[in-house]
Coordinates of C-alpha atoms and ligand atoms in Angstrom, one line a residue:
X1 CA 72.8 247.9 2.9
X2 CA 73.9 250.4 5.5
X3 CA 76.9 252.4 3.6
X4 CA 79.7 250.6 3.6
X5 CA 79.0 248.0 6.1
X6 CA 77.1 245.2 4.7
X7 CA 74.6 243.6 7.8
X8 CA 72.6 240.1 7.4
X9 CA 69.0 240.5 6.5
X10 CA 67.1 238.3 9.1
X11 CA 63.0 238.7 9.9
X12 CA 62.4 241.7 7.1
X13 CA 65.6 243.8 9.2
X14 CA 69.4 244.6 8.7
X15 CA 70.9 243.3 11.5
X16 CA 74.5 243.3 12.8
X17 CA 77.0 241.2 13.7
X18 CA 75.2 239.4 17.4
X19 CA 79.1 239.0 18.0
X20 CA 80.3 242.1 16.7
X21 CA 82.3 240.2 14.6
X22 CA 83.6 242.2 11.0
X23 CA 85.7 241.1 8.3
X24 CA 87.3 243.5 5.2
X25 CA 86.0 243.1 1.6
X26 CA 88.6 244.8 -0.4
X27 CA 88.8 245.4 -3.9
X28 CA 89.8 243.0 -6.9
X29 CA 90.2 246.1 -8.8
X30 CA 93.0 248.0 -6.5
X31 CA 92.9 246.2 -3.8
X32 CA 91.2 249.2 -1.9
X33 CA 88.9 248.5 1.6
X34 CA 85.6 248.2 -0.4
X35 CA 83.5 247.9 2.9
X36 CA 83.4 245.5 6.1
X37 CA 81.3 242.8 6.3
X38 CA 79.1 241.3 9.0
X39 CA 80.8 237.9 10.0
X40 CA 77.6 235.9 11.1
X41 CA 78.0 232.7 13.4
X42 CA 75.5 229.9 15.5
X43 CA 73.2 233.1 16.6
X44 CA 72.4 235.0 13.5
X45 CA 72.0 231.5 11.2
X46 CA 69.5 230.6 14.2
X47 CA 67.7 233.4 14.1
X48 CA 67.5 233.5 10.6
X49 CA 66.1 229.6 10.2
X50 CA 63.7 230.4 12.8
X51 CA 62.4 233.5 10.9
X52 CA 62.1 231.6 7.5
X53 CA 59.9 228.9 9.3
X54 CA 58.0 231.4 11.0
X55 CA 57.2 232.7 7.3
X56 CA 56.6 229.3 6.3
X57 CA 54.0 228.8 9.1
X58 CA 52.2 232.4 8.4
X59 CA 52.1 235.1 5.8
X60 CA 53.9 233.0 3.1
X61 CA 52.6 229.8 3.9
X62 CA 49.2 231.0 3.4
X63 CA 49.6 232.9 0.2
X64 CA 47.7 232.0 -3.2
X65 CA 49.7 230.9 -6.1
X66 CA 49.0 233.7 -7.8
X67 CA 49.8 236.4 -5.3
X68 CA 53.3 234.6 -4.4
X69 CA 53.8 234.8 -8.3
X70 CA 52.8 238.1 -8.4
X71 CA 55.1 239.2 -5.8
X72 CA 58.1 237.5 -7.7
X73 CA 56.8 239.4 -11.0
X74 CA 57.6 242.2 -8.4
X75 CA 60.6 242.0 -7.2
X76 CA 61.9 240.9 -10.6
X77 CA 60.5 244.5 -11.6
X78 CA 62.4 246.6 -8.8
X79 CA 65.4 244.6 -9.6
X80 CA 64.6 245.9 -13.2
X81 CA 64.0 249.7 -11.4
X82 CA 67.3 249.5 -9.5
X83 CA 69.4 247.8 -12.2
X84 CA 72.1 250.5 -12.0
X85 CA 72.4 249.9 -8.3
X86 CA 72.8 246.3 -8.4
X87 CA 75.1 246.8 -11.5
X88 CA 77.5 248.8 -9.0
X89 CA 77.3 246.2 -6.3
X90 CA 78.3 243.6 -8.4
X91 CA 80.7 245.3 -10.2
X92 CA 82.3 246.2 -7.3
X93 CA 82.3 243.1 -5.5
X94 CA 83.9 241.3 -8.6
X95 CA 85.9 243.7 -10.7
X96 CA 84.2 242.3 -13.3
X97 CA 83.9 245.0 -16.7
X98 CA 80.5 246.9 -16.2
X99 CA 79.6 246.2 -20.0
X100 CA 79.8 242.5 -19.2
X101 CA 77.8 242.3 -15.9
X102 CA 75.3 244.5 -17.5
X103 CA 74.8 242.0 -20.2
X104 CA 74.6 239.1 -18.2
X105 CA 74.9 238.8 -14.4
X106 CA 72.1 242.1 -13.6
X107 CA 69.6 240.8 -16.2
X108 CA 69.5 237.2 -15.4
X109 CA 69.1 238.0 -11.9
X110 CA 65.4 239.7 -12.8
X111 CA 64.7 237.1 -15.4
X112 CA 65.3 234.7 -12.8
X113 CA 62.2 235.4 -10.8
X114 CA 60.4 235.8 -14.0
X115 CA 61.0 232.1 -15.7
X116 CA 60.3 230.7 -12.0
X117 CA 57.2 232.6 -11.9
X118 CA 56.1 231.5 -14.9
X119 CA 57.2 228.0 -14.3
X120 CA 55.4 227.1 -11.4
X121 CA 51.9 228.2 -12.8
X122 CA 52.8 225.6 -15.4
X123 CA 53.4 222.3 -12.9
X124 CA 51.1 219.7 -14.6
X125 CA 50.1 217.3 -11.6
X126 CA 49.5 213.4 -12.2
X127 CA 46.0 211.9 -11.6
X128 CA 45.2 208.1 -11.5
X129 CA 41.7 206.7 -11.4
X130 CA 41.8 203.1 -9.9
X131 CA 39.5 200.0 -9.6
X132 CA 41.0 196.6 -7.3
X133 CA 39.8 193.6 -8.4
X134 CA 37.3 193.6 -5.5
X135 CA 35.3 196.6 -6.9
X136 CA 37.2 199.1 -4.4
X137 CA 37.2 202.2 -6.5
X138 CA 39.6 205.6 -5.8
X139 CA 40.5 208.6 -7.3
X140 CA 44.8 209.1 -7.0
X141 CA 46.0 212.7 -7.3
X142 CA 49.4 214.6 -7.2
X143 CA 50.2 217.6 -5.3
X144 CA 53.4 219.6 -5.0
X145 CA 54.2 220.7 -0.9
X146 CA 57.1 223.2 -0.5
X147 CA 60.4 221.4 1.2
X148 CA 60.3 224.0 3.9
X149 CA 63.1 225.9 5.1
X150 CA 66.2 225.9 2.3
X151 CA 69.4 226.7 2.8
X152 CA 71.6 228.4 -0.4
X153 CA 74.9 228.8 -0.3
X154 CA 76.5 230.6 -3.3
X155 CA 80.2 231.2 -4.7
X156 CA 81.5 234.5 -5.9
X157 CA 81.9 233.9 -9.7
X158 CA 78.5 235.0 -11.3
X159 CA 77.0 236.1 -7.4
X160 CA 73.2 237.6 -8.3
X161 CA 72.6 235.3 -11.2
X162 CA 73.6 232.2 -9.1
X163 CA 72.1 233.1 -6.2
X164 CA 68.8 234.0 -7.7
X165 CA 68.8 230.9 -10.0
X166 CA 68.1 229.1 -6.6
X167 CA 66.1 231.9 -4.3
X168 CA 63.8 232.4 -6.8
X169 CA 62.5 228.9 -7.6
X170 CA 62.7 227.9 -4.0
X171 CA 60.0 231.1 -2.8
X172 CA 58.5 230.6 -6.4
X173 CA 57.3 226.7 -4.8
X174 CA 56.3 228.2 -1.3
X175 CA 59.6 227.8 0.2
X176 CA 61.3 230.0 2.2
X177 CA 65.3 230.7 2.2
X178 CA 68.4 231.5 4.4
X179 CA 71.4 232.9 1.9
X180 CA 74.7 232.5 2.8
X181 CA 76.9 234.3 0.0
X182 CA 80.6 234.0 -0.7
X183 CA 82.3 236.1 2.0
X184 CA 83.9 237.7 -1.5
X185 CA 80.5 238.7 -2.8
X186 CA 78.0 240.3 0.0
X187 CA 76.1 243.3 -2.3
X188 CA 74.0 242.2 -4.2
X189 CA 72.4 239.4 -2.3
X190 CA 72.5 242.4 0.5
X191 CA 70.5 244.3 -2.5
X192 CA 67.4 242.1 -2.7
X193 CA 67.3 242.1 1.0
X194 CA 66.0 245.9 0.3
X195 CA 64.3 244.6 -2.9
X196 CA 62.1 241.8 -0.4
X197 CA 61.4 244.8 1.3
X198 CA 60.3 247.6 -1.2
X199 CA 58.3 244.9 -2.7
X200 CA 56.3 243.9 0.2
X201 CA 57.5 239.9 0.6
X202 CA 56.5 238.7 4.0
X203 CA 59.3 239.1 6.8
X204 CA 61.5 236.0 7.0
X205 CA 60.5 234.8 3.7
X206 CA 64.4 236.0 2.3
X207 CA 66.7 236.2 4.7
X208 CA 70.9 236.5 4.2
X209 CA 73.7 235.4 6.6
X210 CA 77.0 236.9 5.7
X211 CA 80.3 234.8 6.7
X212 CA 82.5 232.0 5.7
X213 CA 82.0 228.4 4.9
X214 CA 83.5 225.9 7.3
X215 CA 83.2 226.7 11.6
X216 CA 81.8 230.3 10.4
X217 CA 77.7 231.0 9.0
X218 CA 77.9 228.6 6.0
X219 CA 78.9 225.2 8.1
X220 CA 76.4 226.7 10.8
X221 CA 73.2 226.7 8.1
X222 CA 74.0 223.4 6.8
X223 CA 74.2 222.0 10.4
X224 CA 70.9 223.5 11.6
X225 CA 68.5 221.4 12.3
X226 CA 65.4 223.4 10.9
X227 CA 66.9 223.4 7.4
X228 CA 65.0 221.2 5.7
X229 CA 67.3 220.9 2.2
X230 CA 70.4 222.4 0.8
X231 CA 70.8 223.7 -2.3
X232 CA 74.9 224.7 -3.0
X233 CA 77.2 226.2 -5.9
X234 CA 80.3 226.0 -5.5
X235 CA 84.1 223.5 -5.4
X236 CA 83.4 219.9 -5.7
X237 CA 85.3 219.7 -2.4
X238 CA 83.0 221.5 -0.2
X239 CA 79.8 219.7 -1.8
X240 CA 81.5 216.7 -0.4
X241 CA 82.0 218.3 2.3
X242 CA 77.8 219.7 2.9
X243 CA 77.3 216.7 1.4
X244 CA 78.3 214.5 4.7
X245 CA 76.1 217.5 7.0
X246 CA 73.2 216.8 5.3
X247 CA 73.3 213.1 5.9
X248 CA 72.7 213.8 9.2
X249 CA 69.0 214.1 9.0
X250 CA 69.0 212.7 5.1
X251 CA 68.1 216.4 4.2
X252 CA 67.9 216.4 0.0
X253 CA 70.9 218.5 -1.6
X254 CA 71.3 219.8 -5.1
X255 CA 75.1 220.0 -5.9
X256 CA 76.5 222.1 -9.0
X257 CA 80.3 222.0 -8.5
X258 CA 83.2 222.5 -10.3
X259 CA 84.5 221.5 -13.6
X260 CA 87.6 220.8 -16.3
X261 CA 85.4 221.0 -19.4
X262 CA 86.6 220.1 -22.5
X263 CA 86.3 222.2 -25.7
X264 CA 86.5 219.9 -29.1
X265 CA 87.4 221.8 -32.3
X266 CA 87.1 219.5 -35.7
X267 CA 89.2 220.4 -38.9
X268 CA 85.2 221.0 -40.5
X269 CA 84.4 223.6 -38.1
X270 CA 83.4 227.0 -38.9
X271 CA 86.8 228.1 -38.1
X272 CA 86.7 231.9 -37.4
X273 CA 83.1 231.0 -34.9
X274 CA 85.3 228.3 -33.1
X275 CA 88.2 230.9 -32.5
X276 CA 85.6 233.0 -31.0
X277 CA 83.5 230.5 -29.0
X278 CA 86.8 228.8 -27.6
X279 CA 88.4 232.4 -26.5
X280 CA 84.9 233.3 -24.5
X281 CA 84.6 229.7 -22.7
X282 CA 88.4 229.6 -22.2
X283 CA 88.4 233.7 -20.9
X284 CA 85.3 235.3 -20.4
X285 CA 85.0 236.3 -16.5
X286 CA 88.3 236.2 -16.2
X287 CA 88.2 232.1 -16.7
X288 CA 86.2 232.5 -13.8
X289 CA 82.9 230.2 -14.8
X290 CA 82.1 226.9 -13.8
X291 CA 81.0 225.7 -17.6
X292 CA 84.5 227.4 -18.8
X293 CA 86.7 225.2 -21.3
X294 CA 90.7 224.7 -19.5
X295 CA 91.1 221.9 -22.0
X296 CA 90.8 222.2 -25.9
X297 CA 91.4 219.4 -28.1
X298 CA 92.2 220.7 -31.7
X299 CA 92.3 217.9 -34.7
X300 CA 95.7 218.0 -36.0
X301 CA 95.0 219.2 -39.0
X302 CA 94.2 222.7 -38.1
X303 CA 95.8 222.4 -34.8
X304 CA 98.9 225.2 -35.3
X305 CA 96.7 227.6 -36.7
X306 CA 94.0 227.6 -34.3
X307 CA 97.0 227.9 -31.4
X308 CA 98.0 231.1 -33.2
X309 CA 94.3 232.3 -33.3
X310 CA 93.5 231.5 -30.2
X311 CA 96.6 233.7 -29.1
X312 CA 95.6 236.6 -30.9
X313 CA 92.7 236.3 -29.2
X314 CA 94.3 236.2 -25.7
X315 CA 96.3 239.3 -26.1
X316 CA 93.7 241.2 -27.5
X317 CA 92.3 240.8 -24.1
X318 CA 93.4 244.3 -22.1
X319 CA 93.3 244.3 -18.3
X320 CA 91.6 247.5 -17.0
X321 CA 89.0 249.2 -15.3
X322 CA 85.4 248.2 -15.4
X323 CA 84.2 251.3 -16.4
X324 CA 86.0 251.5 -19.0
X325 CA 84.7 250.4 -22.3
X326 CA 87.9 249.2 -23.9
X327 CA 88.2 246.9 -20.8
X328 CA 88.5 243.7 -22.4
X329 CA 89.1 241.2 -19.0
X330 CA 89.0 242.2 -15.3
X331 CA 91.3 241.0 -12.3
X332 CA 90.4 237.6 -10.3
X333 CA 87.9 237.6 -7.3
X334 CA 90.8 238.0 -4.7
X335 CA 94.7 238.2 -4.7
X336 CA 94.6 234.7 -2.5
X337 CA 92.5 233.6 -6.1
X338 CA 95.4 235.0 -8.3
X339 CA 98.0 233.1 -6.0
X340 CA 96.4 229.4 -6.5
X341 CA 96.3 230.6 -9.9
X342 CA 99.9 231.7 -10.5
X343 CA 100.6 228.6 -8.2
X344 CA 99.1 226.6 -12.0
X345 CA 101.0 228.7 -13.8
X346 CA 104.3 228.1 -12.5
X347 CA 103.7 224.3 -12.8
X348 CA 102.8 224.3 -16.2
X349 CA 106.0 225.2 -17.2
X350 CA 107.2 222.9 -14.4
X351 CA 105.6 220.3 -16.0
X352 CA 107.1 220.9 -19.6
X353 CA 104.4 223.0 -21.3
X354 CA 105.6 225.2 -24.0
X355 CA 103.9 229.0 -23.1
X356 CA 102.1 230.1 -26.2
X357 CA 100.6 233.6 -24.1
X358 CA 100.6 234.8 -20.8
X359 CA 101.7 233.3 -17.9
X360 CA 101.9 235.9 -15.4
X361 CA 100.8 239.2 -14.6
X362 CA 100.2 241.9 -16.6
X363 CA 101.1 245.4 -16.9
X364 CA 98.4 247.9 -15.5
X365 CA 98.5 251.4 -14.6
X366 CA 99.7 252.2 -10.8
X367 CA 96.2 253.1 -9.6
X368 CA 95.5 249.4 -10.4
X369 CA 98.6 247.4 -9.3
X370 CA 97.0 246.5 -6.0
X371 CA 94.6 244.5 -8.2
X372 CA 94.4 240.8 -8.5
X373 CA 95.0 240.7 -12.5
X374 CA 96.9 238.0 -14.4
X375 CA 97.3 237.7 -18.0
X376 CA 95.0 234.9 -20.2
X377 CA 97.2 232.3 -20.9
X378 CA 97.8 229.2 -23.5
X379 CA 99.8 226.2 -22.7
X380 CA 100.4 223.0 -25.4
X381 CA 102.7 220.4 -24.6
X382 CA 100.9 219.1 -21.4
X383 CA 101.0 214.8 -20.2
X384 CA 97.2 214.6 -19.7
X385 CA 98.1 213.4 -16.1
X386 CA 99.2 217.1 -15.3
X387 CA 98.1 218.5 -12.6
X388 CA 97.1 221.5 -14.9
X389 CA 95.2 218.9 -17.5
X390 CA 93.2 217.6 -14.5
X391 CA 92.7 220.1 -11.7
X392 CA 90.0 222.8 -12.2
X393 CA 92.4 226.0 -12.1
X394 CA 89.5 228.6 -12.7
X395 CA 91.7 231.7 -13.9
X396 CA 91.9 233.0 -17.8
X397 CA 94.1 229.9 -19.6
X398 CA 93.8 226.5 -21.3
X399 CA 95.9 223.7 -22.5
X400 CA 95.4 222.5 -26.1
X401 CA 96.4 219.8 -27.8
X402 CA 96.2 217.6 -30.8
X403 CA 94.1 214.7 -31.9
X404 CA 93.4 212.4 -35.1
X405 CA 90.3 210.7 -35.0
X406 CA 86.6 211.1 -33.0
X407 CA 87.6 208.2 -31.1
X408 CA 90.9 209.4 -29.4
X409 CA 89.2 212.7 -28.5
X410 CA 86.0 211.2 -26.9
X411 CA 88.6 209.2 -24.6
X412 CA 90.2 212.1 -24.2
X413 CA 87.6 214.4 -23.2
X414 CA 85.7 211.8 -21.0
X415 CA 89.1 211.0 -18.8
X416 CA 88.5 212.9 -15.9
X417 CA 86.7 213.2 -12.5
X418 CA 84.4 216.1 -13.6
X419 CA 81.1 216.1 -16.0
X420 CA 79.7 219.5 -16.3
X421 CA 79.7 220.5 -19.9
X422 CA 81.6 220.5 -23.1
X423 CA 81.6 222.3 -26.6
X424 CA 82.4 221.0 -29.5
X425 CA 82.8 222.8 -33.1
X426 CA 81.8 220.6 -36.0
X427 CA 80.0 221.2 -39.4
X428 CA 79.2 217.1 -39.5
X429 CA 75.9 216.7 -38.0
X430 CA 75.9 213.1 -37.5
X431 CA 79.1 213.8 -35.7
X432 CA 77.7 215.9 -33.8
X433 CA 74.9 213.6 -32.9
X434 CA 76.9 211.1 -31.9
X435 CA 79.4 213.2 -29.7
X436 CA 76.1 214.5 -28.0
X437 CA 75.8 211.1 -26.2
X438 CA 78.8 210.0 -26.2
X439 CA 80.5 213.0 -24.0
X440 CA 79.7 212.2 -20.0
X441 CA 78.6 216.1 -19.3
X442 CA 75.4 217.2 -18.2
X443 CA 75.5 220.1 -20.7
X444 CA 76.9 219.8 -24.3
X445 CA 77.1 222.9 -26.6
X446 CA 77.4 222.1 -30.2
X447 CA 78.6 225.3 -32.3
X448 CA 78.1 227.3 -29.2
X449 CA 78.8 227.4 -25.8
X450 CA 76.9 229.5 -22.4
X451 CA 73.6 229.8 -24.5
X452 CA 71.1 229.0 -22.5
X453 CA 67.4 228.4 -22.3
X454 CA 66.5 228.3 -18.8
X455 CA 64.0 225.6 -18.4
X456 CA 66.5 222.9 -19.6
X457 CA 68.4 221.0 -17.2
X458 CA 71.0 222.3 -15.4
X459 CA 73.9 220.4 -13.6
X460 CA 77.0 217.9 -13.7
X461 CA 78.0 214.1 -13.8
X462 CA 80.7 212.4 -11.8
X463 CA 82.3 214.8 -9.7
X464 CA 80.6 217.8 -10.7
X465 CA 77.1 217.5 -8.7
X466 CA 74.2 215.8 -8.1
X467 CA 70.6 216.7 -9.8
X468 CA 69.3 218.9 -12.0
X469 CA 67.8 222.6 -11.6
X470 CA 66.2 224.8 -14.4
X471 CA 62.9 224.8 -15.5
X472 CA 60.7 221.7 -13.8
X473 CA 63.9 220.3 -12.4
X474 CA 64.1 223.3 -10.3
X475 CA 60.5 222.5 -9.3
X476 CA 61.6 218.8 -8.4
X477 CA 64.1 220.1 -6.3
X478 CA 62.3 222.5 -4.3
X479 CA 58.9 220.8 -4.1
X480 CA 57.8 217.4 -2.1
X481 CA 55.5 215.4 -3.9
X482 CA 52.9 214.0 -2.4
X483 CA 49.7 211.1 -3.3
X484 CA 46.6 211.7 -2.1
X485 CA 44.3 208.5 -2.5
X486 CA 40.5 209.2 -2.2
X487 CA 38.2 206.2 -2.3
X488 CA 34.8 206.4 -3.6
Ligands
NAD1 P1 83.6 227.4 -2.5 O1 83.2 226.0 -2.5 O2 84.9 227.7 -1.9 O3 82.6 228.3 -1.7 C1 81.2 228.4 -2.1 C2 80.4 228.8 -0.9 O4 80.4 227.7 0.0 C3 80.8 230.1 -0.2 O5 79.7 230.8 0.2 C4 81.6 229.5 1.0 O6 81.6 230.4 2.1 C5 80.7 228.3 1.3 N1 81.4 227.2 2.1 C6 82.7 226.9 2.0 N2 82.9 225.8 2.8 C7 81.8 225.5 3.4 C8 81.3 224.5 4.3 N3 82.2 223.6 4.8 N4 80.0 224.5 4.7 C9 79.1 225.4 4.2 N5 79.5 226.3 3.3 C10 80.8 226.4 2.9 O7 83.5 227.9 -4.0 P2 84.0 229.3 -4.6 O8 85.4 229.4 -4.6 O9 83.2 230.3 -4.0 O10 83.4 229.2 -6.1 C11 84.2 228.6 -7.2 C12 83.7 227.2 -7.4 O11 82.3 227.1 -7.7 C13 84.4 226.5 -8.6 O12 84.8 225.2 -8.3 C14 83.3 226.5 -9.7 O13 83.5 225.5 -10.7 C15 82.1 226.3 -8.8 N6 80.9 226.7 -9.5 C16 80.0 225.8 -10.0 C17 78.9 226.2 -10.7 C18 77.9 225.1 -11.2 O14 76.8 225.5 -11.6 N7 78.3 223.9 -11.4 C19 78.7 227.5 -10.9 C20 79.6 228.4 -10.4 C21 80.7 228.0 -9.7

């Protein structure tokens, strides 16, 4: 990083804008001019695939298992050594309270490369010993080739621990990457350019392209014809969007888009644990998570009183600065973000709901009002086919309503577009069993919700992505496997 200028890291170099092209990155917090950012078109994504095959071809190609391992056991270590630094770039970048990112976004980013790392020494490999009926005798074996050149593209919400969850099983395989973060989010993934570099990884092994999506350095990257597969995080819209580039050359993709997750709360649930797990799906990152829960179905039987839980909950949350420990909830990514979501907000009420919380934005201190902040809000009284049932709004809020029996709220919860995850609060284990496989997400929390174990699988149904990544299925992604038949 070059102070407040943030260049694209192509070839083992910061490099400038080839078209001396710079946009603003301003401040969630206060809306203050954070830095300017290198805006990187045709040129600089060229460059940049053409340095990652180069890598591919040499150095990195070349490298041992267990050196490339070693050198992710590395960088995973400076990441460690600089945490405070990447703790300010992300902060920074998202607003986000410095207690939470510590917790989560700065130390998933290092155990990233660590689990990958780890994973890859692990790969079992298939063999096959075959006889025809002729005699003809041959050994069959397995082996696992790189893809080649992979392009990630990353959104803004969780920026380190998404982008690494990708960069680092990609190199960890023997692939090499070009990173295009969100144009709201260029520190950190501007960090571990000087990371790559402390640590020794071979020039244009990592390389980052700042800019936008479409017509700027993200719709550049996925059109480039040395990119050999895409791997994107981000609105179901643009994966539809990539999806259609990458056709062109039937280049694999691995899609993990957006969701409207439902959260289910049973009259048997631990109540006070189902208060608590609702409130963090429904507002933790400022709603701003794609496994969050906008929907909440409560069985009628405990249904008011969980409302007036829940709302405690909500306006416990106080806006403020991320340094400050009493900070319970920062602002959104971007006043254009707080707009879409005041834009839901306003047809909620449009749309009938009764307000429980919220609704608008909160009061903050004058050194803050240039901030993008917005109060956590609670809606009941929704038609399921509202805009604000349906659409993933990804701000602080939910809608909750009622429901009588396991049946209605399995109809319920499985009648949208999306299919990314769900969490549901029961004490009845065969209920839970059942609701396990009968709910069409590709991640069901039961008593809990964003606990993870990284090697299970990772993604959405229906409209929320295609494939899996974590653990092996990260492998799958990012590895070509290929027979080798040996006669005898
Ligand atoms: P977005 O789709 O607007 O942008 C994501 C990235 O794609 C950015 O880097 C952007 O510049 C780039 N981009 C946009 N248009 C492009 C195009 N035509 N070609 C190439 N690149 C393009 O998403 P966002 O607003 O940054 O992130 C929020 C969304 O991400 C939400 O929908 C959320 O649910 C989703 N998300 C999903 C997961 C998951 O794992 N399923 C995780 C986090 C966020």
């Amino acid at each position: 990083m070059s102070g407040a200028t943030f260049l694209h890291f192509i070839d083992n170099s910061f490099v400038p804008s080839a078209t001396d092209r710079y946009f603003d990155k301003r401040s969630p917090v206060d809306g203050s001019l954070l830095g300017s950012i290198a805006e990187g078109g045709a040129a600089e994504v060229d460059s940049a695939v053409r340095a990652a095959r180069a890598a591919l071809q040499g150095s990195w190609g070349r490298m041992s298992l267990a050196q490339r391992t070693e050198m992710l056991y590395a960088v995973a270590r400076e990441i460690d050594r600089r945490f405070d630094d990447f703790l300010d770039a992300e902060v920074a970048d998202t607003g986000k309270p410095r207690s939470a990112a510590s917790h989560v976004d700065i130390p998933r980013g290092a155990a990233n490369f660590r689990v990958f790392a780890d994973a890859v020494k692990n790969v079992p490999t298939e063999f096959f010993e075959m006889t025809t009926p002729e005699g003809r005798k041959a050994f069959n074996y397995s082996v696992r080739a790189p893809k080649g050149v992979i392009a990630v593209i990353c959104p803004w919400n969780l920026p380190l621990l998404l982008m690494t969850w990708k960069v680092a099983p990609a190199l960890a395989c023997g692939n090499t990457v070009v990173v295009k973060p969100s144009e709201e989010t260029p520190g950190t993934a501007t960090l571990l350019g000087e990371v790559m570099q402390t640590v020794g990884v071979p020039a244009g092994v990592y390389n980052v392209v700042h800019g936008f999506g479409a017509d700027s350095a993200g719709e550049h990257l996925t059109r480039h014809a040395g990119v050999d597969a895409i791997t994107f995080t981000g609105e179901s819209a643009t994966g539809s969007a990539i999806m259609k580039v990458a056709a062109d050359g039937v280049r694999p993709v691995s899609l993990e888009l957006g969701g409207k997750n439902p959260g289910i709360v049973f009259a048997d649930c631990d109540f006070d644990a189902a208060v608590g797990g609702i409130a963090r799906a429904s507002f933790l990152n400022t709603g701003q998570i794609c496994l969050g829960t906008e929907r909440v179905y409560v069985e009628r039987p405990i249904f008011d009183k969980f409302v007036a839980a829940l709302k405690v909950k909500a306006e416990a949350l106080r806006p403020g600065h991320p340094s400050d420990k009493t900070t319970g909830i920062g602002p959104l990514i971007s006043l254009a973000h707080r707009d879409k979501v005041l834009r839901y907000y306003k047809h909620a009420i449009e749309d009938g709901a009764t307000l429980i919380c919220g609704g608008g934005i909160p009061q903050v201190p004058d050194s803050l009002a240039g901030g993008a902040w917005i109060q956590p809000t609670i809606w009941t009284g929704l038609a399921e086919d509202s805009a604000v049932v349906r659409e993933e709004i990804f701000g602080p809020c939910c809608h909750i309503r009622p429901f009588d029996s396991e049946e209605e709220v399995v109809s319920l919860a499985n009648d949208t577009p999306y299919g990314l995850a769900a969490t549901i609060w029961t004490r009845d284990v065969g209920r839970s069993f059942r609701l396990g496989t009968s709910i069409t997400a590709g991640i069901i929390w039961i008593n809990s919700w964003f606990l993870r174990d990284l090697r299970t699988p990772f993604g959405g149904s229906k409209q929320s992505g295609i494939g899996r990544e974590g653990g092996i299925h990260s492998l799958e992604f990012y590895t070509e496997l290929r027979n080798v038949c040996v006669a005898t």
